[in-house]
């Protein structure tokens, strides 16, 4: 079972390039990736291409130094949770943010079937708002 934890850990703890490669290799062809309501990329993306285009390419294009630093991983069978802090500077406003998050993964046979994001969206939205 530790293999699931190691697989998820490998999508956070390397360089951006390593993390991206590891994530792509770990995603099931029909993986569902849900960004929480109130987050700039809110919605459910299905499949690796949609996940990369809808979330990760946008993060890279719209933020400077965007990071997801995990401080705790928990595993329960085919579920792994990652708890941490997002940080970065939104290019359009020049505002920085730090927001706590939790990601809950469902896995089967070494592949990510589903990820659900929980995040302090107020902190993120403040960085996007030029008037806050």
Coordinates of N, CA, C and O in Angstrom, one line a residue:
X1 N 0.8 -1.2 0.0 CA 0.0 0.0 0.0 C 0.9 1.3 0.0 O 0.4 2.3 -0.5
X2 N 2.1 1.2 0.6 CA 2.9 2.4 0.6 C 3.2 2.9 -0.8 O 3.6 4.0 -1.1
X3 N 3.0 2.0 -1.8 CA 3.3 2.4 -3.2 C 2.4 3.6 -3.6 O 2.8 4.4 -4.4
X4 N 1.1 3.6 -3.1 CA 0.2 4.7 -3.5 C 0.8 6.0 -2.9 O 0.8 7.0 -3.5
X5 N 1.2 5.9 -1.6 CA 1.8 7.1 -1.0 C 3.0 7.6 -1.7 O 3.2 8.8 -2.0
X6 N 3.9 6.7 -2.1 CA 5.1 7.0 -2.8 C 4.8 7.6 -4.2 O 5.5 8.6 -4.6
X7 N 3.8 7.1 -4.8 CA 3.4 7.6 -6.1 C 3.0 9.1 -6.0 O 3.4 9.9 -6.8
X8 N 2.1 9.4 -5.0 CA 1.6 10.7 -4.9 C 2.7 11.6 -4.4 O 2.9 12.8 -4.9
X9 N 3.5 11.2 -3.5 CA 4.7 12.0 -3.0 C 5.6 12.4 -4.2 O 6.1 13.5 -4.2
X10 N 5.7 11.5 -5.1 CA 6.6 11.8 -6.3 C 6.0 12.8 -7.2 O 6.7 13.3 -8.1
X11 N 4.8 13.2 -7.0 CA 4.2 14.3 -7.9 C 4.4 15.7 -7.2 O 3.9 16.7 -7.8
X12 N 4.9 15.7 -6.0 CA 5.1 17.0 -5.3 C 6.6 17.3 -4.9 O 6.9 18.5 -4.8
X13 N 7.4 16.3 -4.7 CA 8.7 16.6 -4.0 C 9.9 16.7 -4.9 O 11.0 16.9 -4.4
X14 N 9.7 16.7 -6.2 CA 10.9 16.9 -7.1 C 10.8 18.2 -7.8 O 10.1 19.1 -7.3
X15 N 11.6 18.4 -8.8 CA 11.5 19.6 -9.6 C 10.2 19.7 -10.3 O 9.5 18.7 -10.4
X16 N 9.8 20.8 -10.8 CA 8.6 21.0 -11.6 C 8.5 20.0 -12.7 O 7.4 19.4 -12.9
X17 N 9.6 19.8 -13.4 CA 9.6 18.9 -14.6 C 9.4 17.4 -14.1 O 8.6 16.7 -14.7
X18 N 10.1 17.1 -13.0 CA 10.0 15.7 -12.5 C 8.5 15.5 -12.0 O 7.9 14.4 -12.3
X19 N 8.0 16.4 -11.3 CA 6.7 16.3 -10.8 C 5.6 16.1 -11.9 O 4.7 15.3 -11.8
X20 N 5.8 16.9 -12.9 CA 4.9 16.9 -14.1 C 5.0 15.5 -14.8 O 4.0 14.9 -15.1
X21 N 6.2 15.0 -15.0 CA 6.4 13.7 -15.6 C 5.8 12.6 -14.8 O 5.1 11.7 -15.3
X22 N 6.0 12.7 -13.5 CA 5.4 11.7 -12.6 C 3.9 11.7 -12.5 O 3.3 10.7 -12.5
X23 N 3.4 12.9 -12.6 CA 1.9 13.1 -12.6 C 1.3 12.5 -13.8 O 0.4 11.7 -13.8
X24 N 1.9 12.8 -15.0 CA 1.4 12.3 -16.2 C 1.4 10.8 -16.3 O 0.5 10.1 -16.7
X25 N 2.5 10.2 -15.8 CA 2.6 8.8 -15.8 C 1.6 8.1 -14.8 O 1.2 7.0 -15.0
X26 N 1.2 8.9 -13.8 CA 0.3 8.3 -12.7 C -1.2 8.4 -13.0 O -2.0 7.7 -12.5
X27 N -1.5 9.3 -14.0 CA -2.9 9.6 -14.2 C -3.5 8.5 -15.1 O -3.0 8.1 -16.1
X28 N -4.7 8.0 -14.6 CA -5.5 7.0 -15.5 C -6.0 7.8 -16.7 O -6.1 9.0 -16.6
X29 N -6.2 7.1 -17.8 CA -6.7 7.8 -19.0 C -8.0 8.6 -18.8 O -8.2 9.6 -19.5
X30 N -8.8 8.1 -17.9 CA -10.1 8.8 -17.6 C -10.1 9.5 -16.2 O -11.1 9.7 -15.6
X31 N -8.9 9.8 -15.7 CA -8.8 10.5 -14.4 C -9.7 11.7 -14.3 O -9.8 12.5 -15.3
X32 N -10.3 11.9 -13.2 CA -11.0 13.1 -12.9 C -10.3 14.0 -11.9 O -9.8 13.5 -10.9
X33 N -10.2 15.3 -12.2 CA -9.4 16.2 -11.4 C -10.3 17.4 -11.1 O -10.7 18.1 -12.0
X34 N -10.7 17.5 -9.8 CA -11.7 18.5 -9.5 C -11.0 19.7 -8.7 O -10.5 19.4 -7.6
X35 N -11.1 20.9 -9.2 CA -10.7 22.1 -8.6 C -11.9 22.7 -7.9 O -12.9 22.8 -8.5
X36 N -11.8 23.1 -6.7 CA -12.9 23.5 -5.9 C -13.6 24.8 -6.4 O -12.9 25.6 -7.0
X37 N -14.8 24.9 -6.1 CA -15.6 26.1 -6.4 C -14.9 27.3 -5.8 O -14.5 27.2 -4.6
X38 N -14.8 28.4 -6.4 CA -14.2 29.6 -5.9 C -12.7 29.7 -6.3 O -12.1 30.8 -6.1
X39 N -12.1 28.6 -6.7 CA -10.7 28.6 -7.1 C -10.8 29.1 -8.6 O -11.7 28.8 -9.3
X40 N -9.7 29.8 -9.1 CA -9.7 30.3 -10.4 C -10.0 29.3 -11.5 O -10.5 29.6 -12.6
X41 N -9.6 28.0 -11.3 CA -9.7 27.0 -12.3 C -10.8 26.0 -11.9 O -10.7 24.8 -12.3
X42 N -11.8 26.4 -11.2 CA -12.9 25.5 -10.6 C -13.5 24.7 -11.7 O -13.7 25.1 -12.9
X43 N -13.8 23.5 -11.4 CA -14.4 22.5 -12.3 C -13.8 21.2 -12.2 O -12.8 21.0 -11.5
X44 N -14.3 20.3 -13.0 CA -13.8 18.9 -13.1 C -13.2 18.7 -14.5 O -13.9 18.9 -15.5
X45 N -12.0 18.3 -14.6 CA -11.3 18.0 -15.8 C -11.1 16.5 -15.9 O -10.7 15.9 -14.9
X46 N -11.4 16.0 -17.1 CA -11.3 14.5 -17.3 C -10.2 14.2 -18.3 O -10.3 14.7 -19.4
X47 N -9.3 13.3 -17.9 CA -8.2 12.9 -18.8 C -7.0 13.8 -18.7 O -7.1 15.0 -18.4
X48 N -5.8 13.2 -18.9 CA -4.6 13.9 -18.7 C -4.5 15.2 -19.6 O -4.0 16.2 -19.0
X49 N -4.9 15.2 -20.8 CA -4.8 16.4 -21.6 C -5.6 17.5 -21.1 O -5.2 18.7 -21.0
X50 N -6.9 17.2 -20.6 CA -7.7 18.3 -20.1 C -7.2 18.8 -18.7 O -7.2 20.0 -18.5
X51 N -6.6 17.9 -17.9 CA -6.1 18.3 -16.6 C -4.8 19.2 -16.9 O -4.7 20.3 -16.2
X52 N -4.0 18.8 -17.7 CA -2.8 19.6 -18.0 C -3.1 21.0 -18.5 O -2.7 22.0 -18.1
X53 N -4.0 21.0 -19.6 CA -4.4 22.3 -20.2 C -5.2 23.1 -19.3 O -5.0 24.4 -19.2
X54 N -6.2 22.5 -18.5 CA -7.1 23.3 -17.7 C -6.6 23.8 -16.4 O -7.1 24.8 -15.9
X55 N -5.5 23.1 -15.9 CA -5.0 23.5 -14.6 C -3.5 23.9 -14.7 O -3.2 25.0 -14.5
X56 N -2.7 23.0 -15.1 CA -1.2 23.2 -14.9 C -0.7 24.2 -15.9 O 0.2 25.0 -15.6
X57 N -1.1 24.2 -17.2 CA -0.6 25.2 -18.1 C -1.1 26.6 -17.7 O -0.3 27.5 -17.8
X58 N -2.3 26.7 -17.2 CA -2.8 28.0 -16.7 C -2.0 28.5 -15.5 O -1.7 29.6 -15.4
X59 N -1.7 27.6 -14.5 CA -0.9 27.9 -13.4 C 0.4 28.5 -13.8 O 0.9 29.5 -13.4
X60 N 1.1 27.8 -14.8 CA 2.4 28.2 -15.3 C 2.3 29.5 -16.0 O 3.3 30.4 -15.9
X61 N 1.3 29.8 -16.7 CA 1.1 31.0 -17.5 C 0.7 32.2 -16.7 O 1.1 33.4 -17.0
X62 N -0.1 32.0 -15.6 CA -0.7 33.1 -14.9 C 0.0 33.5 -13.6 O -0.3 34.5 -13.0
X63 N 0.9 32.6 -13.1 CA 1.5 32.8 -11.8 C 3.1 32.9 -11.9 O 3.6 32.2 -12.8
X64 N 3.7 33.6 -11.0 CA 5.1 33.5 -10.9 C 5.5 32.8 -9.6 O 4.9 33.1 -8.5
X65 N 6.3 31.8 -9.7 CA 6.7 31.0 -8.6 C 5.7 30.2 -7.9 O 5.7 30.0 -6.7
X66 N 4.6 29.8 -8.6 CA 3.5 29.0 -8.0 C 4.1 27.7 -7.5 O 4.8 27.0 -8.1
X67 N 3.7 27.4 -6.2 CA 4.2 26.2 -5.6 C 3.0 25.6 -4.8 O 2.2 26.3 -4.3
X68 N 3.1 24.3 -4.6 CA 2.2 23.5 -3.7 C 3.2 22.7 -2.8 O 3.7 21.6 -3.2
X69 N 3.4 23.2 -1.6 CA 4.3 22.6 -0.7 C 3.5 21.8 0.3 O 2.7 22.3 1.1
X70 N 3.8 20.5 0.3 CA 3.1 19.5 1.2 C 3.8 19.4 2.5 O 5.0 19.1 2.4
X71 N 3.1 19.4 3.6 CA 3.8 19.2 4.9 C 3.3 17.8 5.5 O 4.0 17.3 6.3
X72 N 2.2 17.3 5.0 CA 1.7 16.0 5.5 C 1.0 15.2 4.4 O 0.2 15.7 3.7
X73 N 1.4 13.9 4.4 CA 0.7 12.9 3.6 C 0.0 11.9 4.5 O 0.6 11.5 5.5
X74 N -1.2 11.5 4.1 CA -1.8 10.4 4.9 C -2.4 9.4 3.8 O -2.9 9.8 2.8
X75 N -2.2 8.1 4.2 CA -2.7 7.1 3.3 C -3.7 6.2 4.0 O -3.5 5.8 5.2
X76 N -4.8 5.8 3.3 CA -5.8 4.9 3.8 C -6.2 4.0 2.6 O -7.0 4.3 1.8
X77 N -5.5 2.9 2.4 CA -5.7 2.0 1.3 C -5.5 2.7 0.0 O -4.4 3.1 -0.3
X78 N -6.6 2.7 -0.8 CA -6.5 3.3 -2.1 C -6.7 4.8 -2.1 O -7.0 5.4 -3.2
X79 N -6.6 5.5 -1.0 CA -6.8 6.9 -0.9 C -5.5 7.5 -0.2 O -5.0 7.0 0.8
X80 N -5.1 8.6 -0.8 CA -4.0 9.4 -0.2 C -4.4 10.8 -0.1 O -5.0 11.4 -1.1
X81 N -4.1 11.4 1.0 CA -4.4 12.9 1.2 C -3.0 13.6 1.3 O -2.1 13.1 2.0
X82 N -3.0 14.8 0.7 CA -1.8 15.6 0.8 C -2.3 17.0 1.4 O -3.3 17.6 0.9
X83 N -1.6 17.5 2.4 CA -2.0 18.7 3.1 C -0.8 19.7 3.0 O 0.3 19.3 3.2
X84 N -1.1 20.9 2.6 CA 0.0 21.8 2.5 C -0.4 23.3 2.2 O -1.5 23.7 2.6
X85 N 0.5 24.0 1.6 CA 0.3 25.4 1.4 C 0.7 25.8 -0.1 O 1.8 25.4 -0.5
X86 N -0.2 26.4 -0.7 CA 0.0 27.0 -2.1 C 0.7 28.4 -1.8 O 0.3 29.1 -0.9
X87 N 1.6 28.8 -2.7 CA 2.1 30.1 -2.7 C 2.5 30.5 -4.1 O 2.7 29.7 -5.0
X88 N 2.5 31.8 -4.3 CA 2.9 32.4 -5.6 C 2.4 33.8 -5.8 O 1.7 34.3 -4.9
X89 N 2.8 34.4 -6.9 CA 2.4 35.8 -7.2 C 1.6 35.8 -8.5 O 2.1 35.2 -9.5
X90 N 0.4 36.3 -8.5 CA -0.4 36.4 -9.6 C 0.1 37.5 -10.6 O 0.2 38.7 -10.2
X91 N 0.5 37.1 -11.8 CA 1.1 38.1 -12.7 C 0.3 39.3 -13.0 O 0.8 40.4 -13.0
X92 N -1.0 39.2 -13.2 CA -1.9 40.3 -13.6 C -2.0 41.4 -12.5 O -2.2 42.5 -12.8
X93 N -1.8 41.0 -11.2 CA -1.9 42.0 -10.2 C -0.6 42.2 -9.4 O -0.5 43.2 -8.7
X94 N 0.3 41.3 -9.6 CA 1.6 41.4 -8.8 C 1.4 41.1 -7.3 O 2.3 41.3 -6.5
X95 N 0.2 40.5 -7.0 CA 0.0 40.2 -5.6 C 0.3 38.7 -5.3 O 0.0 37.8 -6.0
X96 N 0.9 38.6 -4.1 CA 1.3 37.2 -3.6 C 0.2 36.6 -2.7 O -0.6 37.4 -2.2
X97 N 0.3 35.3 -2.6 CA -0.7 34.7 -1.7 C 0.0 33.4 -1.1 O 0.9 32.9 -1.6
X98 N -0.6 33.0 0.0 CA -0.3 31.8 0.7 C -1.7 31.2 1.1 O -2.4 31.9 1.8
X99 N -2.0 30.0 0.7 CA -3.3 29.4 1.0 C -3.2 28.0 1.3 O -2.5 27.2 0.6
X100 N -3.8 27.5 2.4 CA -3.7 26.1 2.8 C -4.6 25.3 1.9 O -5.6 25.8 1.4
X101 N -4.2 24.1 1.6 CA -4.9 23.2 0.8 C -4.9 21.7 1.3 O -4.0 21.4 2.1
X102 N -5.8 21.0 0.8 CA -5.8 19.5 1.0 C -6.2 18.9 -0.4 O -7.1 19.4 -1.1
X103 N -5.5 17.9 -0.8 CA -5.8 17.1 -2.0 C -6.1 15.7 -1.6 O -5.3 15.1 -0.9
X104 N -7.3 15.2 -2.0 CA -7.6 13.8 -1.8 C -7.6 13.0 -3.1 O -8.3 13.4 -4.0
X105 N -6.8 12.0 -3.1 CA -6.6 11.2 -4.3 C -7.3 9.8 -4.1 O -7.1 9.2 -3.0
X106 N -7.9 9.3 -5.1 CA -8.4 7.9 -5.2 C -7.5 7.2 -6.2 O -7.4 7.7 -7.4
X107 N -7.0 6.1 -5.9 CA -6.1 5.3 -6.8 C -6.6 3.9 -7.0 O -7.2 3.3 -6.1
X108 N -6.2 3.3 -8.1 CA -6.4 1.9 -8.3 C -5.3 1.4 -9.2 O -5.0 2.0 -10.3
X109 N -4.7 0.3 -8.8 CA -3.6 -0.3 -9.7 C -2.5 0.6 -10.1 O -2.0 0.6 -11.2
X110 N -2.1 1.5 -9.1 CA -1.0 2.4 -9.4 C -1.4 3.6 -10.3 O -0.4 4.2 -10.8
X111 N -2.6 3.9 -10.4 CA -3.1 5.0 -11.2 C -4.0 5.9 -10.5 O -4.8 5.4 -9.7
X112 N -3.9 7.2 -10.7 CA -4.8 8.2 -10.1 C -6.1 8.2 -10.8 O -6.1 8.4 -12.0
X113 N -7.2 7.8 -10.1 CA -8.5 7.8 -10.7 C -9.2 9.2 -10.5 O -10.0 9.7 -11.4
X114 N -8.9 9.8 -9.4 CA -9.6 11.0 -9.0 C -8.8 11.8 -8.0 O -8.2 11.3 -7.1
X115 N -8.8 13.2 -8.2 CA -8.3 14.1 -7.2 C -9.3 15.2 -7.0 O -9.9 15.7 -7.9
X116 N -9.5 15.4 -5.7 CA -10.4 16.5 -5.3 C -9.6 17.5 -4.4 O -8.9 17.1 -3.5
X117 N -9.7 18.7 -4.8 CA -9.0 19.8 -4.1 C -9.9 20.5 -3.1 O -11.1 20.8 -3.4
X118 N -9.3 20.8 -2.0 CA -10.0 21.7 -1.0 C -8.9 22.8 -0.7 O -7.8 22.5 -0.5
X119 N -9.4 24.1 -0.7 CA -8.4 25.2 -0.6 C -9.1 26.4 0.0 O -10.3 26.6 -0.1
X120 N -8.3 27.2 0.7 CA -8.7 28.5 1.3 C -8.8 29.4 0.1 O -7.8 30.1 -0.2
X121 N -9.9 29.4 -0.6 CA -10.0 30.2 -1.8 C -10.0 31.7 -1.6 O -9.7 32.5 -2.5
X122 N -10.4 32.2 -0.4 CA -10.3 33.6 -0.1 C -8.9 34.2 -0.3 O -8.7 35.2 -0.9
X123 N -7.9 33.5 0.2 CA -6.5 33.9 0.1 C -6.1 34.0 -1.4 O -5.4 34.9 -1.8
X124 N -6.6 33.0 -2.2 CA -6.2 33.0 -3.6 C -7.0 34.2 -4.3 O -6.4 34.9 -5.1
X125 N -8.2 34.3 -4.0 CA -9.0 35.4 -4.7 C -8.5 36.8 -4.4 O -8.6 37.7 -5.3
X126 N -8.0 37.0 -3.2 CA -7.4 38.3 -2.9 C -6.2 38.6 -3.8 O -6.0 39.8 -4.2
X127 N -5.4 37.6 -4.1 CA -4.3 37.8 -5.0 C -4.8 38.2 -6.4 O -4.1 38.9 -7.1
X128 N -5.9 37.7 -6.8 CA -6.4 37.9 -8.2 C -7.1 39.3 -8.3 O -7.3 39.8 -9.4
X129 N -7.6 39.9 -7.1 CA -8.3 41.1 -7.1 C -7.4 42.3 -7.1 O -6.7 42.5 -6.0
X130 N -7.4 43.1 -8.1 CA -6.5 44.3 -8.1 C -6.9 45.3 -7.1 O -6.1 46.2 -6.7
X131 N -8.1 45.2 -6.5 CA -8.6 46.2 -5.6 C -8.6 45.8 -4.2 O -9.1 46.5 -3.3
X132 N -8.2 44.6 -3.9 CA -8.2 44.1 -2.5 C -6.9 44.5 -1.8 O -5.9 44.8 -2.3

